[in-house]
JSON list of C-alpha atoms in Angstrom, two decimals:
[
{"chain": "A", "resi": 1, "resn": "MET", "atom": "CA", "xyz": [0.00, 0.02, 0.02]},
{"chain": "A", "resi": 2, "resn": "GLU", "atom": "CA", "xyz": [1.36, 3.36, -0.98]},
{"chain": "A", "resi": 3, "resn": "LEU", "atom": "CA", "xyz": [0.57, 6.92, -1.47]},
{"chain": "A", "resi": 4, "resn": "LYS", "atom": "CA", "xyz": [1.10, 8.33, -5.02]},
{"chain": "A", "resi": 5, "resn": "TYR", "atom": "CA", "xyz": [-0.56, 11.00, -7.23]},
{"chain": "A", "resi": 6, "resn": "VAL", "atom": "CA", "xyz": [-3.05, 9.84, -9.79]},
{"chain": "A", "resi": 7, "resn": "GLY", "atom": "CA", "xyz": [-4.93, 12.80, -11.04]},
{"chain": "A", "resi": 8, "resn": "PRO", "atom": "CA", "xyz": [-8.34, 14.44, -11.20]},
{"chain": "A", "resi": 9, "resn": "LYS", "atom": "CA", "xyz": [-11.77, 12.83, -10.26]},
{"chain": "A", "resi": 10, "resn": "PRO", "atom": "CA", "xyz": [-12.91, 10.34, -12.91]},
{"chain": "A", "resi": 11, "resn": "ILE", "atom": "CA", "xyz": [-16.43, 10.51, -14.23]},
{"chain": "A", "resi": 12, "resn": "ILE", "atom": "CA", "xyz": [-17.31, 7.03, -15.47]},
{"chain": "A", "resi": 13, "resn": "SER", "atom": "CA", "xyz": [-20.43, 6.00, -17.34]},
{"chain": "A", "resi": 14, "resn": "HIS", "atom": "CA", "xyz": [-21.46, 3.55, -20.06]},
{"chain": "A", "resi": 15, "resn": "ARG", "atom": "CA", "xyz": [-20.51, 6.17, -22.67]},
{"chain": "A", "resi": 16, "resn": "GLY", "atom": "CA", "xyz": [-16.93, 6.61, -21.52]},
{"chain": "A", "resi": 17, "resn": "ILE", "atom": "CA", "xyz": [-14.52, 8.08, -19.15]},
{"chain": "A", "resi": 18, "resn": "LYS", "atom": "CA", "xyz": [-13.84, 11.85, -18.61]},
{"chain": "A", "resi": 19, "resn": "PHE", "atom": "CA", "xyz": [-12.07, 13.64, -15.86]},
{"chain": "A", "resi": 20, "resn": "ASP", "atom": "CA", "xyz": [-13.17, 16.62, -13.55]},
{"chain": "A", "resi": 21, "resn": "SER", "atom": "CA", "xyz": [-10.04, 18.91, -13.51]},
{"chain": "A", "resi": 22, "resn": "ASN", "atom": "CA", "xyz": [-11.85, 20.92, -10.66]},
{"chain": "A", "resi": 23, "resn": "LYS", "atom": "CA", "xyz": [-11.67, 17.91, -8.32]},
{"chain": "A", "resi": 24, "resn": "GLU", "atom": "CA", "xyz": [-7.95, 17.44, -7.87]},
{"chain": "A", "resi": 25, "resn": "ASP", "atom": "CA", "xyz": [-6.33, 14.44, -6.28]},
{"chain": "A", "resi": 26, "resn": "LYS", "atom": "CA", "xyz": [-5.79, 15.12, -2.47]},
{"chain": "A", "resi": 27, "resn": "TYR", "atom": "CA", "xyz": [-2.33, 13.88, -2.74]},
{"chain": "A", "resi": 28, "resn": "ILE", "atom": "CA", "xyz": [-1.28, 17.28, -3.72]},
{"chain": "A", "resi": 29, "resn": "TYR", "atom": "CA", "xyz": [-2.21, 18.62, -0.40]},
{"chain": "A", "resi": 30, "resn": "LEU", "atom": "CA", "xyz": [-0.50, 15.99, 1.73]},
{"chain": "A", "resi": 31, "resn": "TYR", "atom": "CA", "xyz": [2.83, 17.80, 1.91]},
{"chain": "A", "resi": 32, "resn": "THR", "atom": "CA", "xyz": [1.10, 21.06, 2.92]},
{"chain": "A", "resi": 33, "resn": "VAL", "atom": "CA", "xyz": [-0.74, 19.26, 5.79]},
{"chain": "A", "resi": 34, "resn": "LEU", "atom": "CA", "xyz": [2.67, 17.60, 6.82]},
{"chain": "A", "resi": 35, "resn": "GLN", "atom": "CA", "xyz": [4.25, 21.10, 7.00]},
{"chain": "A", "resi": 36, "resn": "LEU", "atom": "CA", "xyz": [1.40, 22.22, 9.18]},
{"chain": "A", "resi": 37, "resn": "LEU", "atom": "CA", "xyz": [1.71, 19.26, 11.39]},
{"chain": "A", "resi": 38, "resn": "LYS", "atom": "CA", "xyz": [5.51, 19.78, 11.78]},
{"chain": "A", "resi": 39, "resn": "ALA", "atom": "CA", "xyz": [4.93, 23.42, 12.53]},
{"chain": "A", "resi": 40, "resn": "VAL", "atom": "CA", "xyz": [2.69, 22.77, 15.54]},
{"chain": "A", "resi": 41, "resn": "HIS", "atom": "CA", "xyz": [4.66, 19.72, 16.82]},
{"chain": "A", "resi": 42, "resn": "HIS", "atom": "CA", "xyz": [6.74, 21.00, 19.59]},
{"chain": "A", "resi": 43, "resn": "ASP", "atom": "CA", "xyz": [6.60, 22.08, 23.34]},
{"chain": "A", "resi": 44, "resn": "TYR", "atom": "CA", "xyz": [4.58, 25.19, 24.10]},
{"chain": "A", "resi": 45, "resn": "HIS", "atom": "CA", "xyz": [5.28, 27.96, 26.50]},
{"chain": "A", "resi": 46, "resn": "GLU", "atom": "CA", "xyz": [2.55, 30.41, 27.53]},
{"chain": "A", "resi": 47, "resn": "ASP", "atom": "CA", "xyz": [2.30, 33.79, 25.64]},
{"chain": "A", "resi": 48, "resn": "GLU", "atom": "CA", "xyz": [5.16, 32.83, 23.13]},
{"chain": "A", "resi": 49, "resn": "VAL", "atom": "CA", "xyz": [4.55, 33.01, 19.41]},
{"chain": "A", "resi": 50, "resn": "TYR", "atom": "CA", "xyz": [6.27, 30.25, 17.39]},
{"chain": "A", "resi": 51, "resn": "LYS", "atom": "CA", "xyz": [7.53, 30.50, 13.73]},
{"chain": "A", "resi": 52, "resn": "TYR", "atom": "CA", "xyz": [8.17, 27.68, 11.43]},
{"chain": "A", "resi": 53, "resn": "ASN", "atom": "CA", "xyz": [9.81, 28.05, 8.02]},
{"chain": "A", "resi": 54, "resn": "ALA", "atom": "CA", "xyz": [8.24, 25.56, 5.66]},
{"chain": "A", "resi": 55, "resn": "ASP", "atom": "CA", "xyz": [10.39, 23.55, 3.27]},
{"chain": "A", "resi": 56, "resn": "VAL", "atom": "CA", "xyz": [9.39, 24.80, -0.18]},
{"chain": "A", "resi": 57, "resn": "TYR", "atom": "CA", "xyz": [10.95, 21.87, -2.09]},
{"chain": "A", "resi": 58, "resn": "GLY", "atom": "CA", "xyz": [8.84, 19.13, -0.72]},
{"chain": "A", "resi": 59, "resn": "PHE", "atom": "CA", "xyz": [9.69, 15.48, -0.22]},
{"chain": "A", "resi": 60, "resn": "CYS", "atom": "CA", "xyz": [10.05, 12.63, -2.63]},
{"chain": "A", "resi": 61, "resn": "ASN", "atom": "CA", "xyz": [7.17, 10.12, -2.12]},
{"chain": "A", "resi": 62, "resn": "ASP", "atom": "CA", "xyz": [9.05, 7.76, 0.17]},
{"chain": "A", "resi": 63, "resn": "GLU", "atom": "CA", "xyz": [10.03, 10.61, 2.57]},
{"chain": "A", "resi": 64, "resn": "LEU", "atom": "CA", "xyz": [6.42, 12.08, 2.56]},
{"chain": "A", "resi": 65, "resn": "VAL", "atom": "CA", "xyz": [5.06, 8.63, 3.71]},
{"chain": "A", "resi": 66, "resn": "ARG", "atom": "CA", "xyz": [7.80, 8.27, 6.34]},
{"chain": "A", "resi": 67, "resn": "GLU", "atom": "CA", "xyz": [7.08, 11.71, 7.73]},
{"chain": "A", "resi": 68, "resn": "MET", "atom": "CA", "xyz": [3.34, 11.04, 7.61]},
{"chain": "A", "resi": 69, "resn": "ARG", "atom": "CA", "xyz": [3.78, 7.98, 9.72]},
{"chain": "A", "resi": 70, "resn": "GLU", "atom": "CA", "xyz": [5.34, 10.04, 12.46]},
{"chain": "A", "resi": 71, "resn": "PHE", "atom": "CA", "xyz": [2.07, 11.88, 12.92]},
{"chain": "A", "resi": 72, "resn": "CYS", "atom": "CA", "xyz": [-0.29, 9.13, 11.90]},
{"chain": "A", "resi": 73, "resn": "PRO", "atom": "CA", "xyz": [1.44, 6.01, 13.28]},
{"chain": "A", "resi": 74, "resn": "ASN", "atom": "CA", "xyz": [-1.36, 3.54, 12.31]},
{"chain": "A", "resi": 75, "resn": "MET", "atom": "CA", "xyz": [-1.40, 4.79, 8.63]},
{"chain": "A", "resi": 76, "resn": "ASN", "atom": "CA", "xyz": [-0.71, 1.36, 7.11]},
{"chain": "A", "resi": 77, "resn": "VAL", "atom": "CA", "xyz": [-3.74, -0.20, 8.85]},
{"chain": "A", "resi": 78, "resn": "PHE", "atom": "CA", "xyz": [-5.84, 2.81, 8.06]},
{"chain": "A", "resi": 79, "resn": "MET", "atom": "CA", "xyz": [-4.86, 2.51, 4.39]},
{"chain": "A", "resi": 80, "resn": "LYS", "atom": "CA", "xyz": [-5.59, -1.17, 4.42]},
{"chain": "A", "resi": 81, "resn": "ASN", "atom": "CA", "xyz": [-9.05, -0.65, 5.78]},
{"chain": "A", "resi": 82, "resn": "GLU", "atom": "CA", "xyz": [-9.90, 2.20, 3.40]},
{"chain": "A", "resi": 83, "resn": "ARG", "atom": "CA", "xyz": [-8.78, -0.05, 0.43]},
{"chain": "A", "resi": 84, "resn": "HIS", "atom": "CA", "xyz": [-11.32, -2.68, 1.68]},
{"chain": "A", "resi": 85, "resn": "LYS", "atom": "CA", "xyz": [-14.02, -0.01, 1.92]},
{"chain": "A", "resi": 86, "resn": "ILE", "atom": "CA", "xyz": [-13.46, 1.30, -1.69]},
{"chain": "A", "resi": 87, "resn": "GLU", "atom": "CA", "xyz": [-13.36, -2.29, -2.99]},
{"chain": "A", "resi": 88, "resn": "ASP", "atom": "CA", "xyz": [-16.67, -2.95, -1.28]},
{"chain": "A", "resi": 89, "resn": "ARG", "atom": "CA", "xyz": [-18.08, 0.15, -2.94]},
{"chain": "A", "resi": 90, "resn": "ILE", "atom": "CA", "xyz": [-16.97, -0.64, -6.36]},
{"chain": "A", "resi": 91, "resn": "ARG", "atom": "CA", "xyz": [-18.31, -4.28, -6.11]},
{"chain": "A", "resi": 92, "resn": "HIS", "atom": "CA", "xyz": [-21.65, -2.80, -4.77]},
{"chain": "A", "resi": 93, "resn": "HIS", "atom": "CA", "xyz": [-21.60, -0.36, -7.70]},
{"chain": "A", "resi": 94, "resn": "ILE", "atom": "CA", "xyz": [-21.19, -3.09, -10.32]},
{"chain": "A", "resi": 95, "resn": "GLN", "atom": "CA", "xyz": [-23.97, -5.24, -8.59]},
{"chain": "A", "resi": 96, "resn": "ARG", "atom": "CA", "xyz": [-26.31, -2.21, -8.79]},
{"chain": "A", "resi": 97, "resn": "LEU", "atom": "CA", "xyz": [-25.26, -1.70, -12.31]},
{"chain": "A", "resi": 98, "resn": "GLN", "atom": "CA", "xyz": [-26.13, -5.39, -13.26]},
{"chain": "A", "resi": 99, "resn": "ARG", "atom": "CA", "xyz": [-29.57, -4.90, -11.76]},
{"chain": "A", "resi": 100, "resn": "SER", "atom": "CA", "xyz": [-30.19, -1.70, -13.77]},
{"chain": "A", "resi": 101, "resn": "ARG", "atom": "CA", "xyz": [-33.31, -1.75, -15.87]},
{"chain": "A", "resi": 102, "resn": "THR", "atom": "CA", "xyz": [-32.40, 1.46, -17.75]},
{"chain": "A", "resi": 103, "resn": "LEU", "atom": "CA", "xyz": [-29.27, 0.23, -19.46]},
{"chain": "A", "resi": 104, "resn": "THR", "atom": "CA", "xyz": [-28.88, -2.36, -22.01]},
{"chain": "A", "resi": 105, "resn": "ASN", "atom": "CA", "xyz": [-26.54, -5.36, -21.58]},
{"chain": "A", "resi": 106, "resn": "ILE", "atom": "CA", "xyz": [-24.07, -3.75, -23.96]},
{"chain": "A", "resi": 107, "resn": "GLU", "atom": "CA", "xyz": [-24.13, -0.48, -21.90]},
{"chain": "A", "resi": 108, "resn": "LYS", "atom": "CA", "xyz": [-23.74, -2.39, -18.65]},
{"chain": "A", "resi": 109, "resn": "GLU", "atom": "CA", "xyz": [-20.74, -4.16, -20.13]},
{"chain": "A", "resi": 110, "resn": "ALA", "atom": "CA", "xyz": [-19.36, -0.99, -21.29]},
{"chain": "A", "resi": 111, "resn": "PHE", "atom": "CA", "xyz": [-19.88, 0.74, -17.94]},
{"chain": "A", "resi": 112, "resn": "GLN", "atom": "CA", "xyz": [-18.29, -2.21, -16.02]},
{"chain": "A", "resi": 113, "resn": "ASN", "atom": "CA", "xyz": [-15.33, -2.32, -18.50]},
{"chain": "A", "resi": 114, "resn": "ASN", "atom": "CA", "xyz": [-14.76, 1.45, -17.84]},
{"chain": "A", "resi": 115, "resn": "LEU", "atom": "CA", "xyz": [-14.88, 0.79, -13.99]},
{"chain": "A", "resi": 116, "resn": "GLU", "atom": "CA", "xyz": [-12.36, -1.98, -14.40]},
{"chain": "A", "resi": 117, "resn": "ILE", "atom": "CA", "xyz": [-10.02, 0.06, -16.53]},
{"chain": "A", "resi": 118, "resn": "LEU", "atom": "CA", "xyz": [-9.86, 2.84, -13.76]},
{"chain": "A", "resi": 119, "resn": "HIS", "atom": "CA", "xyz": [-10.01, 0.32, -10.91]},
{"chain": "A", "resi": 120, "resn": "ASP", "atom": "CA", "xyz": [-6.60, 0.93, -9.49]},
{"chain": "A", "resi": 121, "resn": "TYR", "atom": "CA", "xyz": [-6.81, 4.73, -10.15]},
{"chain": "A", "resi": 122, "resn": "ILE", "atom": "CA", "xyz": [-10.18, 4.82, -8.17]},
{"chain": "A", "resi": 123, "resn": "ILE", "atom": "CA", "xyz": [-8.69, 2.93, -5.24]},
{"chain": "A", "resi": 124, "resn": "GLN", "atom": "CA", "xyz": [-5.56, 5.09, -5.19]},
{"chain": "A", "resi": 125, "resn": "ARG", "atom": "CA", "xyz": [-7.42, 8.31, -5.37]},
{"chain": "A", "resi": 126, "resn": "PHE", "atom": "CA", "xyz": [-9.75, 7.17, -2.66]},
{"chain": "A", "resi": 127, "resn": "ILE", "atom": "CA", "xyz": [-6.80, 6.31, -0.43]},
{"chain": "A", "resi": 128, "resn": "ASN", "atom": "CA", "xyz": [-5.09, 9.59, -0.99]},
{"chain": "A", "resi": 129, "resn": "LYS", "atom": "CA", "xyz": [-8.31, 11.36, -0.02]},
{"chain": "A", "resi": 130, "resn": "SER", "atom": "CA", "xyz": [-8.75, 9.28, 3.01]},
{"chain": "A", "resi": 131, "resn": "VAL", "atom": "CA", "xyz": [-5.21, 9.80, 4.25]},
{"chain": "A", "resi": 132, "resn": "TYR", "atom": "CA", "xyz": [-5.40, 13.50, 3.62]},
{"chain": "A", "resi": 133, "resn": "TYR", "atom": "CA", "xyz": [-8.46, 13.72, 5.80]},
{"chain": "A", "resi": 134, "resn": "TYR", "atom": "CA", "xyz": [-6.75, 11.62, 8.35]},
{"chain": "A", "resi": 135, "resn": "ALA", "atom": "CA", "xyz": [-3.96, 13.93, 8.53]},
{"chain": "A", "resi": 136, "resn": "VAL", "atom": "CA", "xyz": [-6.21, 17.04, 8.58]},
{"chain": "A", "resi": 137, "resn": "ASP", "atom": "CA", "xyz": [-8.00, 15.43, 11.50]},
{"chain": "A", "resi": 138, "resn": "THR", "atom": "CA", "xyz": [-4.66, 14.78, 13.28]},
{"chain": "A", "resi": 139, "resn": "LEU", "atom": "CA", "xyz": [-3.82, 18.53, 12.73]},
{"chain": "A", "resi": 140, "resn": "GLY", "atom": "CA", "xyz": [-7.25, 19.55, 14.16]},
{"chain": "A", "resi": 141, "resn": "GLN", "atom": "CA", "xyz": [-6.65, 17.34, 17.24]},
{"chain": "A", "resi": 142, "resn": "ARG", "atom": "CA", "xyz": [-3.16, 18.97, 17.79]},
{"chain": "A", "resi": 143, "resn": "LEU", "atom": "CA", "xyz": [-4.84, 22.45, 17.50]},
{"chain": "A", "resi": 144, "resn": "ARG", "atom": "CA", "xyz": [-7.49, 21.47, 20.35]},
{"chain": "A", "resi": 145, "resn": "GLU", "atom": "CA", "xyz": [-4.79, 19.59, 22.38]},
{"chain": "A", "resi": 146, "resn": "TYR", "atom": "CA", "xyz": [-2.21, 22.38, 22.29]},
{"chain": "A", "resi": 147, "resn": "ARG", "atom": "CA", "xyz": [-4.82, 25.15, 22.55]},
{"chain": "A", "resi": 148, "resn": "ILE", "atom": "CA", "xyz": [-3.37, 26.90, 19.63]},
{"chain": "A", "resi": 149, "resn": "ASP", "atom": "CA", "xyz": [-4.99, 30.34, 18.93]},
{"chain": "A", "resi": 150, "resn": "TYR", "atom": "CA", "xyz": [-4.12, 30.86, 15.38]},
{"chain": "A", "resi": 151, "resn": "ILE", "atom": "CA", "xyz": [-2.06, 29.71, 12.42]},
{"chain": "A", "resi": 152, "resn": "ILE", "atom": "CA", "xyz": [-0.66, 32.05, 9.80]},
{"chain": "A", "resi": 153, "resn": "ALA", "atom": "CA", "xyz": [0.65, 30.81, 6.48]},
{"chain": "A", "resi": 154, "resn": "PRO", "atom": "CA", "xyz": [1.50, 32.25, 3.03]},
{"chain": "A", "resi": 155, "resn": "MET", "atom": "CA", "xyz": [-1.80, 32.76, 0.93]},
{"chain": "A", "resi": 156, "resn": "PHE", "atom": "CA", "xyz": [-1.08, 29.96, -1.49]},
{"chain": "A", "resi": 157, "resn": "GLN", "atom": "CA", "xyz": [-3.94, 27.95, -2.73]},
{"chain": "A", "resi": 158, "resn": "LYS", "atom": "CA", "xyz": [-2.75, 24.68, -0.96]},
{"chain": "A", "resi": 159, "resn": "PHE", "atom": "CA", "xyz": [-2.52, 26.40, 2.49]},
{"chain": "A", "resi": 160, "resn": "ASP", "atom": "CA", "xyz": [-5.87, 27.95, 1.99]},
{"chain": "A", "resi": 161, "resn": "HIS", "atom": "CA", "xyz": [-7.40, 24.70, 1.00]},
{"chain": "A", "resi": 162, "resn": "VAL", "atom": "CA", "xyz": [-5.94, 22.77, 4.02]},
{"chain": "A", "resi": 163, "resn": "LEU", "atom": "CA", "xyz": [-6.86, 25.37, 6.35]},
{"chain": "A", "resi": 164, "resn": "HIS", "atom": "CA", "xyz": [-10.48, 25.31, 5.13]},
{"chain": "A", "resi": 165, "resn": "SER", "atom": "CA", "xyz": [-10.49, 21.53, 5.63]},
{"chain": "A", "resi": 166, "resn": "VAL", "atom": "CA", "xyz": [-9.15, 22.06, 9.21]},
{"chain": "A", "resi": 167, "resn": "GLN", "atom": "CA", "xyz": [-12.01, 24.49, 9.77]},
{"chain": "A", "resi": 168, "resn": "GLY", "atom": "CA", "xyz": [-14.51, 21.80, 8.73]},
{"chain": "A", "resi": 169, "resn": "VAL", "atom": "CA", "xyz": [-12.77, 19.20, 11.15]},
{"chain": "A", "resi": 170, "resn": "LEU", "atom": "CA", "xyz": [-12.95, 21.55, 14.11]},
{"chain": "A", "resi": 171, "resn": "LEU", "atom": "CA", "xyz": [-16.55, 22.39, 13.55]},
{"chain": "A", "resi": 172, "resn": "LYS", "atom": "CA", "xyz": [-17.57, 18.75, 13.14]},
{"chain": "A", "resi": 173, "resn": "GLY", "atom": "CA", "xyz": [-15.86, 17.49, 16.27]},
{"chain": "A", "resi": 174, "resn": "LYS", "atom": "CA", "xyz": [-17.79, 16.14, 19.34]},
{"chain": "A", "resi": 175, "resn": "TYR", "atom": "CA", "xyz": [-17.25, 19.62, 20.91]},
{"chain": "A", "resi": 176, "resn": "PRO", "atom": "CA", "xyz": [-17.44, 21.91, 17.81]},
{"chain": "A", "resi": 177, "resn": "ILE", "atom": "CA", "xyz": [-14.82, 24.69, 17.87]},
{"chain": "A", "resi": 178, "resn": "ASP", "atom": "CA", "xyz": [-15.62, 27.85, 15.90]},
{"chain": "A", "resi": 179, "resn": "THR", "atom": "CA", "xyz": [-12.86, 29.23, 13.59]},
{"chain": "A", "resi": 180, "resn": "LYS", "atom": "CA", "xyz": [-12.28, 32.27, 11.42]},
{"chain": "A", "resi": 181, "resn": "LEU", "atom": "CA", "xyz": [-10.27, 32.25, 8.26]},
{"chain": "A", "resi": 182, "resn": "ASP", "atom": "CA", "xyz": [-8.93, 35.62, 7.03]},
{"chain": "A", "resi": 183, "resn": "ILE", "atom": "CA", "xyz": [-6.80, 36.74, 4.11]},
{"chain": "A", "resi": 184, "resn": "TYR", "atom": "CA", "xyz": [-4.71, 39.81, 4.68]},
{"chain": "A", "resi": 185, "resn": "GLU", "atom": "CA", "xyz": [-1.63, 41.73, 3.51]},
{"chain": "A", "resi": 186, "resn": "GLU", "atom": "CA", "xyz": [1.41, 42.34, 5.68]},
{"chain": "A", "resi": 187, "resn": "ASP", "atom": "CA", "xyz": [4.74, 43.81, 4.53]},
{"chain": "A", "resi": 188, "resn": "ARG", "atom": "CA", "xyz": [3.51, 43.33, 0.93]},
{"chain": "A", "resi": 189, "resn": "LYS", "atom": "CA", "xyz": [2.88, 39.61, 1.36]},
{"chain": "A", "resi": 190, "resn": "LEU", "atom": "CA", "xyz": [-0.56, 37.98, 1.22]},
{"chain": "A", "resi": 191, "resn": "LEU", "atom": "CA", "xyz": [-1.17, 35.76, 4.17]},
{"chain": "A", "resi": 192, "resn": "VAL", "atom": "CA", "xyz": [-4.00, 33.42, 5.42]},
{"chain": "A", "resi": 193, "resn": "LYS", "atom": "CA", "xyz": [-4.78, 33.19, 9.09]},
{"chain": "A", "resi": 194, "resn": "LEU", "atom": "CA", "xyz": [-6.90, 30.53, 10.80]},
{"chain": "A", "resi": 195, "resn": "GLN", "atom": "CA", "xyz": [-8.01, 31.80, 14.04]},
{"chain": "A", "resi": 196, "resn": "VAL", "atom": "CA", "xyz": [-9.41, 29.27, 16.52]},
{"chain": "A", "resi": 197, "resn": "LEU", "atom": "CA", "xyz": [-12.10, 31.12, 18.55]}
]
């Protein structure tokens, strides 16, 4: 089981396969989540502001997985379970497809062939998405646990996306935590700030 980039969301039907470029593979955000996890992972002293200089070059895939395991130690078991979930979904989808009364036998066969062609792609994309949300959830837990008031990051699309995901995690928790996400300029740099209220 591994993490690797596969691509945008596939839209599969009996007519063919197309890709929704607006639904990017969550793999591209894993490095950003990892940088934020590393930024909040240290001892804290009251009334002190901490800065972390993110590595802009990223990791190779093996390094990314190794570093992710530091923060998500049961990642292998998690990925295996997620693989079983998506395999079950694909089987269920094929069973429903076979029972369809609106598609002809040729259309059913074409649809199933298209699903089989993208089988590994679908599984990898689902695992990437699951690991991304697992890491985001871990980041949300760290923000709660360490009682972090705010995170400021460069206003890059990936940081903004990840911080939006963190907002959702904090709001959906057992004890919802309200947050505020602001974009502002400071010293001619555009920044994004997630404030935990």
